[in-house]
Amino acid sequence: MNIKLIQKLCFLGLGLGICFLGVFLFANIDNSIEKGQGGFESPTRPNLTPIGETFSYTANELDFEEYEDTSGLTYFAYRVKKGDMVGTIAEKFGVTQDTIISVNNIRQSRLIQIGQYLKIPSIPGILYTVKKDGEDINDIAERFEIAPEECAKVNNLDLQLASLKAGDQLFLPNAELDWVTRQEINGDLFKRPLKGGYYFSSYYGWRASPFTGKRTFHGGIDMAARKGTAVYPALDGTVLETGYNSTYGNYIYIKHHSGYKTLYAHLSAINTKKGRFVYTNTKIGEVGSTGLSTGPHLHFSIYKNNVSINPMNLWN
């Protein structure tokens, strides 16, 4: 056989072998990243934060069927069409986004549905629920920077004699939502705790457990990434606790404004300490696979008043 032909075949075989080895290694690296999962699991939706704080929660839904006419204020129904967004609907009817969000108790503005009916008031403003008996309409108006006379007129109240009770609802003309509430509803309050190079290996909600295969509730999001990837706070706040436990491994627990807390778990390293105020550009730890984990990843949870909620609805 020709010597040069033999040499070419040898080089070809060597090259193919290197290619197959590279594909094998790459596949295994990617699989190890994508399969990084872990964190607390429950056969039912859990009612405790990882630190053991109890909570109570009652959803307050508006009744879409009740429409009322008041002095200078009327409501009518609008059916959401394809392509509609809260902002475009508000512009069409001469009210604000805050108005539509508040009146319809919208908790996620991105998730309005085609065919859904919305209540549209005839003037811009927001709904306000009285917090305690005897609350004064003048104080409410001052807090929201609106005219008390207009507020009394729209709600058919005597400004001097109005006796408000806890649970009463007022329409506050030309009032706006606070910025935290607006960012919550528009999904712009939090940043992602990893800046890049990750996969979502497990989402918030029900899943087949990576440890038992049984249907369990996963109270956070698993972001699989290489060990050592930098972890950042999703929102400015104060470190409540750092430590280790058998489920979350190395973890960091941070307190934010408005009743929010966040958890960062399975870390390979912790770069902060209890009591420290941290910003969204402060490195607080590194991705790892400590605790109950199938591979390197960050388990990330958000709690509002100690109730776990889906991070996907709150970050941009």
mmCIF file of C-alpha atoms in Angstrom:
data_model
loop_
_atom_site.group_PDB
_atom_site.id
_atom_site.type_symbol
_atom_site.label_atom_id
_atom_site.label_comp_id
_atom_site.label_asym_id
_atom_site.label_seq_id
_atom_site.Cartn_x
_atom_site.Cartn_y
_atom_site.Cartn_z
ATOM 1 C CA MET A 1 0.000 0.000 0.000
ATOM 2 C CA ASN A 2 1.152 3.550 -0.730
ATOM 3 C CA ILE A 3 2.974 5.022 2.310
ATOM 4 C CA LYS A 4 1.499 8.500 1.766
ATOM 5 C CA LEU A 5 -2.025 7.040 1.620
ATOM 6 C CA ILE A 6 -1.446 5.252 4.930
ATOM 7 C CA GLN A 7 -0.215 8.503 6.503
ATOM 8 C CA LYS A 8 -3.285 10.378 5.260
ATOM 9 C CA LEU A 9 -5.598 7.702 6.665
ATOM 10 C CA CYS A 10 -3.812 7.866 10.024
ATOM 11 C CA PHE A 11 -4.126 11.644 10.178
ATOM 12 C CA LEU A 12 -7.785 11.404 9.168
ATOM 13 C CA GLY A 13 -8.450 8.842 11.907
ATOM 14 C CA LEU A 14 -6.669 10.986 14.480
ATOM 15 C CA GLY A 15 -8.657 14.051 13.449
ATOM 16 C CA LEU A 16 -11.975 12.215 13.685
ATOM 17 C CA GLY A 17 -11.012 10.874 17.093
ATOM 18 C CA ILE A 18 -10.291 14.398 18.390
ATOM 19 C CA CYS A 19 -13.617 15.659 17.008
ATOM 20 C CA PHE A 20 -15.589 12.854 18.664
ATOM 21 C CA LEU A 21 -13.763 13.472 21.950
ATOM 22 C CA GLY A 22 -14.567 17.201 21.770
ATOM 23 C CA VAL A 23 -18.252 16.550 21.064
ATOM 24 C CA PHE A 24 -18.379 14.058 23.970
ATOM 25 C CA LEU A 25 -16.770 16.487 26.419
ATOM 26 C CA PHE A 26 -18.929 19.411 25.282
ATOM 27 C CA ALA A 27 -22.094 17.353 25.585
ATOM 28 C CA ASN A 28 -21.163 16.232 29.072
ATOM 29 C CA ILE A 29 -20.276 19.778 30.168
ATOM 30 C CA ASP A 30 -23.574 21.131 28.849
ATOM 31 C CA ASN A 31 -25.550 18.299 30.399
ATOM 32 C CA SER A 32 -23.947 18.875 33.767
ATOM 33 C CA ILE A 33 -24.946 22.540 33.535
ATOM 34 C CA GLU A 34 -28.481 21.988 32.288
ATOM 35 C CA LYS A 35 -29.201 19.318 34.897
ATOM 36 C CA GLY A 36 -28.109 21.421 37.846
ATOM 37 C CA GLN A 37 -31.198 21.342 40.067
ATOM 38 C CA GLY A 38 -32.047 21.285 43.733
ATOM 39 C CA GLY A 39 -33.674 23.171 46.563
ATOM 40 C CA PHE A 40 -36.589 22.683 48.917
ATOM 41 C CA GLU A 41 -39.421 20.510 47.617
ATOM 42 C CA SER A 42 -42.882 19.862 48.984
ATOM 43 C CA PRO A 43 -45.706 17.488 47.983
ATOM 44 C CA THR A 44 -48.013 20.518 48.416
ATOM 45 C CA ARG A 45 -47.424 24.218 47.866
ATOM 46 C CA PRO A 46 -45.346 25.217 50.918
ATOM 47 C CA ASN A 47 -46.501 27.866 53.368
ATOM 48 C CA LEU A 48 -43.152 28.533 55.024
ATOM 49 C CA THR A 49 -40.061 30.457 54.041
ATOM 50 C CA PRO A 50 -36.787 28.541 54.389
ATOM 51 C CA ILE A 51 -36.128 30.286 57.683
ATOM 52 C CA GLY A 52 -39.398 28.981 59.084
ATOM 53 C CA GLU A 53 -41.470 32.182 59.138
ATOM 54 C CA THR A 54 -45.238 31.616 59.015
ATOM 55 C CA PHE A 55 -47.614 33.693 56.924
ATOM 56 C CA SER A 56 -51.234 34.274 56.103
ATOM 57 C CA TYR A 57 -52.452 35.431 52.714
ATOM 58 C CA THR A 58 -55.882 36.267 51.337
ATOM 59 C CA ALA A 59 -56.414 37.146 47.691
ATOM 60 C CA ASN A 60 -58.752 40.079 47.155
ATOM 61 C CA GLU A 61 -60.340 39.899 43.728
ATOM 62 C CA LEU A 62 -62.646 42.581 42.346
ATOM 63 C CA ASP A 63 -66.084 41.573 41.131
ATOM 64 C CA PHE A 64 -66.084 42.417 37.407
ATOM 65 C CA GLU A 65 -69.868 42.161 37.274
ATOM 66 C CA GLU A 66 -70.639 45.090 39.551
ATOM 67 C CA TYR A 67 -70.683 48.428 37.778
ATOM 68 C CA GLU A 68 -71.771 51.613 39.476
ATOM 69 C CA ASP A 69 -72.561 55.153 38.444
ATOM 70 C CA THR A 70 -71.439 57.908 40.781
ATOM 71 C CA SER A 71 -71.298 61.658 40.471
ATOM 72 C CA GLY A 72 -68.994 62.350 37.538
ATOM 73 C CA LEU A 73 -67.778 58.753 37.353
ATOM 74 C CA THR A 74 -69.086 55.894 35.222
ATOM 75 C CA TYR A 75 -67.674 52.484 34.328
ATOM 76 C CA PHE A 76 -67.998 50.509 31.133
ATOM 77 C CA ALA A 77 -66.599 47.232 29.836
ATOM 78 C CA TYR A 78 -63.861 46.730 27.258
ATOM 79 C CA ARG A 79 -62.964 43.353 25.760
ATOM 80 C CA VAL A 80 -59.238 42.844 25.195
ATOM 81 C CA LYS A 81 -58.276 42.320 21.537
ATOM 82 C CA LYS A 82 -55.205 40.808 19.901
ATOM 83 C CA GLY A 83 -52.219 43.135 20.243
ATOM 84 C CA ASP A 84 -53.693 45.104 23.144
ATOM 85 C CA MET A 85 -51.459 46.164 26.019
ATOM 86 C CA VAL A 86 -52.416 48.030 29.162
ATOM 87 C CA GLY A 87 -50.652 51.148 27.875
ATOM 88 C CA THR A 88 -52.418 51.197 24.496
ATOM 89 C CA ILE A 89 -55.828 50.582 26.082
ATOM 90 C CA ALA A 90 -55.227 53.409 28.563
ATOM 91 C CA GLU A 91 -54.234 55.791 25.766
ATOM 92 C CA LYS A 92 -57.299 54.828 23.732
ATOM 93 C CA PHE A 93 -59.666 55.770 26.562
ATOM 94 C CA GLY A 94 -57.827 58.775 27.942
ATOM 95 C CA VAL A 95 -56.931 57.265 31.308
ATOM 96 C CA THR A 96 -53.624 56.099 32.813
ATOM 97 C CA GLN A 97 -52.091 52.646 32.984
ATOM 98 C CA ASP A 98 -52.369 52.939 36.766
ATOM 99 C CA THR A 99 -56.115 53.421 36.372
ATOM 100 C CA ILE A 100 -56.686 50.200 34.452
ATOM 101 C CA ILE A 101 -54.270 48.240 36.659
ATOM 102 C CA SER A 102 -55.893 49.428 39.898
ATOM 103 C CA VAL A 103 -59.560 49.231 38.917
ATOM 104 C CA ASN A 104 -59.143 45.691 37.528
ATOM 105 C CA ASN A 105 -56.769 44.489 40.283
ATOM 106 C CA ILE A 106 -54.230 43.459 37.651
ATOM 107 C CA ARG A 107 -51.227 41.815 39.271
ATOM 108 C CA GLN A 108 -49.229 41.132 36.083
ATOM 109 C CA SER A 109 -49.729 43.626 33.268
ATOM 110 C CA ARG A 110 -47.981 41.370 30.733
ATOM 111 C CA LEU A 111 -50.553 38.632 31.177
ATOM 112 C CA ILE A 112 -53.832 40.260 30.162
ATOM 113 C CA GLN A 113 -55.688 37.833 27.910
ATOM 114 C CA ILE A 114 -57.468 38.208 24.581
ATOM 115 C CA GLY A 115 -61.205 38.131 25.311
ATOM 116 C CA GLN A 116 -60.760 39.297 28.911
ATOM 117 C CA TYR A 117 -63.164 42.057 30.002
ATOM 118 C CA LEU A 118 -61.743 45.129 31.714
ATOM 119 C CA LYS A 119 -63.585 47.818 33.656
ATOM 120 C CA ILE A 120 -62.744 51.266 32.272
ATOM 121 C CA PRO A 121 -63.676 54.324 34.370
ATOM 122 C CA SER A 122 -64.598 57.574 32.697
ATOM 123 C CA ILE A 123 -61.811 59.539 34.432
ATOM 124 C CA PRO A 124 -58.231 58.637 35.390
ATOM 125 C CA GLY A 125 -57.443 57.615 38.967
ATOM 126 C CA ILE A 126 -57.007 54.582 41.200
ATOM 127 C CA LEU A 127 -59.042 52.591 43.697
ATOM 128 C CA TYR A 128 -58.097 52.916 47.362
ATOM 129 C CA THR A 129 -59.227 50.604 50.170
ATOM 130 C CA VAL A 130 -59.678 52.285 53.553
ATOM 131 C CA LYS A 131 -57.260 50.748 56.058
ATOM 132 C CA LYS A 132 -59.020 51.563 59.360
ATOM 133 C CA ASP A 133 -62.265 52.970 60.739
ATOM 134 C CA GLY A 134 -62.367 56.737 60.901
ATOM 135 C CA GLU A 135 -59.693 57.357 58.283
ATOM 136 C CA ASP A 136 -59.962 60.935 57.086
ATOM 137 C CA ILE A 137 -60.592 61.735 53.424
ATOM 138 C CA ASN A 138 -58.453 64.874 53.696
ATOM 139 C CA ASP A 139 -55.464 62.835 54.862
ATOM 140 C CA ILE A 140 -55.967 60.335 52.037
ATOM 141 C CA ALA A 141 -56.146 63.133 49.464
ATOM 142 C CA GLU A 142 -53.015 64.763 50.856
ATOM 143 C CA ARG A 143 -51.128 61.463 50.770
ATOM 144 C CA PHE A 144 -51.956 60.959 47.080
ATOM 145 C CA GLU A 145 -51.540 64.663 46.223
ATOM 146 C CA ILE A 146 -55.063 65.163 44.914
ATOM 147 C CA ALA A 147 -57.839 67.626 45.727
ATOM 148 C CA PRO A 148 -60.044 66.400 48.623
ATOM 149 C CA GLU A 149 -63.089 68.212 47.154
ATOM 150 C CA GLU A 150 -62.827 66.233 43.897
ATOM 151 C CA CYS A 151 -62.356 62.990 45.815
ATOM 152 C CA ALA A 152 -65.470 63.647 47.915
ATOM 153 C CA LYS A 153 -67.540 64.614 44.867
ATOM 154 C CA VAL A 154 -66.589 61.552 42.797
ATOM 155 C CA ASN A 155 -67.428 59.242 45.704
ATOM 156 C CA ASN A 156 -70.683 61.036 46.654
ATOM 157 C CA LEU A 157 -69.352 61.935 50.088
ATOM 158 C CA ASP A 158 -69.759 65.001 52.249
ATOM 159 C CA LEU A 159 -66.227 66.221 52.840
ATOM 160 C CA GLN A 160 -67.062 67.396 56.363
ATOM 161 C CA LEU A 161 -69.305 64.526 57.461
ATOM 162 C CA ALA A 162 -67.744 61.560 55.674
ATOM 163 C CA SER A 163 -67.301 58.617 58.037
ATOM 164 C CA LEU A 164 -65.044 55.993 56.467
ATOM 165 C CA LYS A 165 -64.824 52.386 57.594
ATOM 166 C CA ALA A 166 -62.087 49.822 57.086
ATOM 167 C CA GLY A 167 -62.674 48.015 53.785
ATOM 168 C CA ASP A 168 -64.536 50.886 52.099
ATOM 169 C CA GLN A 169 -63.308 51.563 48.569
ATOM 170 C CA LEU A 170 -62.800 55.062 47.206
ATOM 171 C CA PHE A 171 -61.983 56.138 43.679
ATOM 172 C CA LEU A 172 -59.177 58.698 43.888
ATOM 173 C CA PRO A 173 -59.353 60.900 40.752
ATOM 174 C CA ASN A 174 -55.974 61.609 39.124
ATOM 175 C CA ALA A 175 -54.080 59.646 41.792
ATOM 176 C CA GLU A 176 -51.202 57.318 40.849
ATOM 177 C CA LEU A 177 -49.835 54.036 42.163
ATOM 178 C CA ASP A 178 -46.587 54.131 44.112
ATOM 179 C CA TRP A 179 -43.505 53.249 42.062
ATOM 180 C CA VAL A 180 -42.912 49.918 43.831
ATOM 181 C CA THR A 181 -46.402 48.652 43.049
ATOM 182 C CA ARG A 182 -46.085 49.799 39.439
ATOM 183 C CA GLN A 183 -42.744 48.015 38.976
ATOM 184 C CA GLU A 184 -44.107 44.856 40.590
ATOM 185 C CA ILE A 185 -47.048 44.713 38.233
ATOM 186 C CA ASN A 186 -45.021 45.561 35.144
ATOM 187 C CA GLY A 187 -42.393 42.943 36.046
ATOM 188 C CA ASP A 188 -39.506 45.423 36.368
ATOM 189 C CA LEU A 189 -38.711 45.357 40.096
ATOM 190 C CA PHE A 190 -35.894 42.771 40.252
ATOM 191 C CA LYS A 191 -32.791 42.064 38.210
ATOM 192 C CA ARG A 192 -31.535 38.558 37.432
ATOM 193 C CA PRO A 193 -28.927 37.405 39.977
ATOM 194 C CA LEU A 194 -26.664 35.931 37.266
ATOM 195 C CA LYS A 195 -25.467 38.226 34.500
ATOM 196 C CA GLY A 196 -24.961 35.563 31.843
ATOM 197 C CA GLY A 197 -23.815 32.053 30.988
ATOM 198 C CA TYR A 198 -26.698 30.170 32.585
ATOM 199 C CA TYR A 199 -29.661 27.975 31.721
ATOM 200 C CA PHE A 200 -33.035 27.723 33.445
ATOM 201 C CA SER A 201 -32.812 24.108 34.546
ATOM 202 C CA SER A 202 -35.952 24.160 36.712
ATOM 203 C CA TYR A 203 -38.781 26.678 36.941
ATOM 204 C CA TYR A 204 -41.040 27.841 39.772
ATOM 205 C CA GLY A 205 -44.007 25.590 40.446
ATOM 206 C CA TRP A 206 -44.827 21.927 40.096
ATOM 207 C CA ARG A 207 -42.183 19.565 38.711
ATOM 208 C CA ALA A 208 -41.008 15.966 38.758
ATOM 209 C CA SER A 209 -38.463 15.839 41.559
ATOM 210 C CA PRO A 210 -34.899 15.296 40.260
ATOM 211 C CA PHE A 211 -34.300 13.179 43.380
ATOM 212 C CA THR A 212 -37.450 11.017 43.662
ATOM 213 C CA GLY A 213 -39.313 11.548 40.387
ATOM 214 C CA LYS A 214 -42.472 12.414 42.342
ATOM 215 C CA ARG A 215 -44.593 15.491 41.678
ATOM 216 C CA THR A 216 -43.413 18.222 44.029
ATOM 217 C CA PHE A 217 -43.645 21.998 44.311
ATOM 218 C CA HIS A 218 -40.428 23.896 43.632
ATOM 219 C CA GLY A 219 -40.484 27.295 45.352
ATOM 220 C CA GLY A 220 -37.894 29.044 43.203
ATOM 221 C CA ILE A 221 -35.971 29.014 39.935
ATOM 222 C CA ASP A 222 -32.819 26.960 39.294
ATOM 223 C CA MET A 223 -30.284 28.743 37.091
ATOM 224 C CA ALA A 224 -27.625 26.229 36.040
ATOM 225 C CA ALA A 225 -24.183 27.707 35.420
ATOM 226 C CA ARG A 226 -20.522 26.840 35.794
ATOM 227 C CA LYS A 227 -19.135 26.564 39.299
ATOM 228 C CA GLY A 228 -17.683 29.902 40.403
ATOM 229 C CA THR A 229 -20.039 32.090 38.338
ATOM 230 C CA ALA A 230 -20.596 35.369 40.216
ATOM 231 C CA VAL A 231 -23.923 35.841 42.019
ATOM 232 C CA TYR A 232 -25.441 39.319 42.590
ATOM 233 C CA PRO A 233 -28.428 40.594 44.615
ATOM 234 C CA ALA A 234 -31.592 40.863 42.524
ATOM 235 C CA LEU A 235 -32.493 44.048 44.411
ATOM 236 C CA ASP A 236 -30.647 46.326 46.848
ATOM 237 C CA GLY A 237 -31.076 45.187 50.434
ATOM 238 C CA THR A 238 -29.619 44.081 53.761
ATOM 239 C CA VAL A 239 -28.187 40.588 54.312
ATOM 240 C CA LEU A 240 -30.407 38.893 56.902
ATOM 241 C CA GLU A 241 -28.484 35.646 57.172
ATOM 242 C CA THR A 242 -25.751 33.539 55.618
ATOM 243 C CA GLY A 243 -25.045 29.930 56.447
ATOM 244 C CA TYR A 244 -25.260 26.289 55.470
ATOM 245 C CA ASN A 245 -27.960 23.639 55.709
ATOM 246 C CA SER A 246 -28.410 20.187 54.237
ATOM 247 C CA THR A 247 -31.009 21.312 51.677
ATOM 248 C CA TYR A 248 -29.731 24.663 50.426
ATOM 249 C CA GLY A 249 -26.045 24.145 51.107
ATOM 250 C CA ASN A 250 -24.317 27.518 51.375
ATOM 251 C CA TYR A 251 -27.036 30.179 51.215
ATOM 252 C CA ILE A 252 -27.628 33.936 51.519
ATOM 253 C CA TYR A 253 -30.927 35.474 52.629
ATOM 254 C CA ILE A 254 -31.501 39.201 51.870
ATOM 255 C CA LYS A 255 -34.211 41.606 53.065
ATOM 256 C CA HIS A 256 -35.471 44.316 50.691
ATOM 257 C CA HIS A 257 -38.080 47.069 50.851
ATOM 258 C CA SER A 258 -41.856 46.554 50.690
ATOM 259 C CA GLY A 259 -41.844 43.161 52.411
ATOM 260 C CA TYR A 260 -39.566 41.439 49.882
ATOM 261 C CA LYS A 261 -36.821 38.913 50.675
ATOM 262 C CA THR A 262 -34.642 36.815 48.367
ATOM 263 C CA LEU A 263 -32.743 33.549 48.779
ATOM 264 C CA TYR A 264 -29.573 32.443 46.947
ATOM 265 C CA ALA A 265 -28.632 28.794 47.507
ATOM 266 C CA HIS A 266 -26.166 25.965 46.687
ATOM 267 C CA LEU A 267 -23.281 28.447 46.588
ATOM 268 C CA SER A 268 -19.655 27.330 46.368
ATOM 269 C CA ALA A 269 -18.565 30.534 48.125
ATOM 270 C CA ILE A 270 -20.195 33.311 50.174
ATOM 271 C CA ASN A 271 -18.681 36.783 49.704
ATOM 272 C CA THR A 272 -20.808 38.812 52.129
ATOM 273 C CA LYS A 273 -21.959 38.691 55.746
ATOM 274 C CA LYS A 274 -25.002 39.293 57.937
ATOM 275 C CA GLY A 275 -25.973 42.949 58.375
ATOM 276 C CA ARG A 276 -24.200 44.222 55.269
ATOM 277 C CA PHE A 277 -26.144 46.428 52.841
ATOM 278 C CA VAL A 278 -25.633 45.162 49.287
ATOM 279 C CA TYR A 279 -26.414 46.577 45.860
ATOM 280 C CA THR A 280 -27.335 44.882 42.592
ATOM 281 C CA ASN A 281 -23.724 45.272 41.430
ATOM 282 C CA THR A 282 -22.247 43.773 44.636
ATOM 283 C CA LYS A 283 -20.864 40.257 44.219
ATOM 284 C CA ILE A 284 -22.295 38.243 47.120
ATOM 285 C CA GLY A 285 -21.325 34.683 46.208
ATOM 286 C CA GLU A 286 -20.452 32.091 43.589
ATOM 287 C CA VAL A 287 -22.477 29.337 41.941
ATOM 288 C CA GLY A 288 -21.880 25.869 43.357
ATOM 289 C CA SER A 289 -23.517 22.521 44.060
ATOM 290 C CA THR A 290 -23.610 22.369 47.855
ATOM 291 C CA GLY A 291 -26.522 20.855 49.761
ATOM 292 C CA LEU A 292 -29.232 18.896 47.946
ATOM 293 C CA SER A 293 -28.159 19.421 44.347
ATOM 294 C CA THR A 294 -27.596 17.475 41.132
ATOM 295 C CA GLY A 295 -25.011 19.847 39.667
ATOM 296 C CA PRO A 296 -23.710 23.429 39.739
ATOM 297 C CA HIS A 297 -26.561 25.938 39.773
ATOM 298 C CA LEU A 298 -28.115 28.828 41.688
ATOM 299 C CA HIS A 299 -31.454 28.245 43.397
ATOM 300 C CA PHE A 300 -33.153 31.667 43.554
ATOM 301 C CA SER A 301 -36.366 32.443 45.448
ATOM 302 C CA ILE A 302 -38.391 35.617 46.047
ATOM 303 C CA TYR A 303 -40.738 36.083 49.010
ATOM 304 C CA LYS A 304 -43.351 38.816 49.464
ATOM 305 C CA ASN A 305 -44.472 39.090 53.097
ATOM 306 C CA ASN A 306 -42.972 35.604 53.595
ATOM 307 C CA VAL A 307 -44.954 34.071 50.699
ATOM 308 C CA SER A 308 -42.922 32.583 47.846
ATOM 309 C CA ILE A 309 -43.768 34.025 44.429
ATOM 310 C CA ASN A 310 -42.615 33.358 40.875
ATOM 311 C CA PRO A 311 -39.457 35.403 40.087
ATOM 312 C CA MET A 312 -40.342 35.361 36.389
ATOM 313 C CA ASN A 313 -43.200 37.789 37.106
ATOM 314 C CA LEU A 314 -40.985 40.350 38.807
ATOM 315 C CA TRP A 315 -37.756 40.685 36.866
ATOM 316 C CA ASN A 316 -36.963 42.375 33.588
#
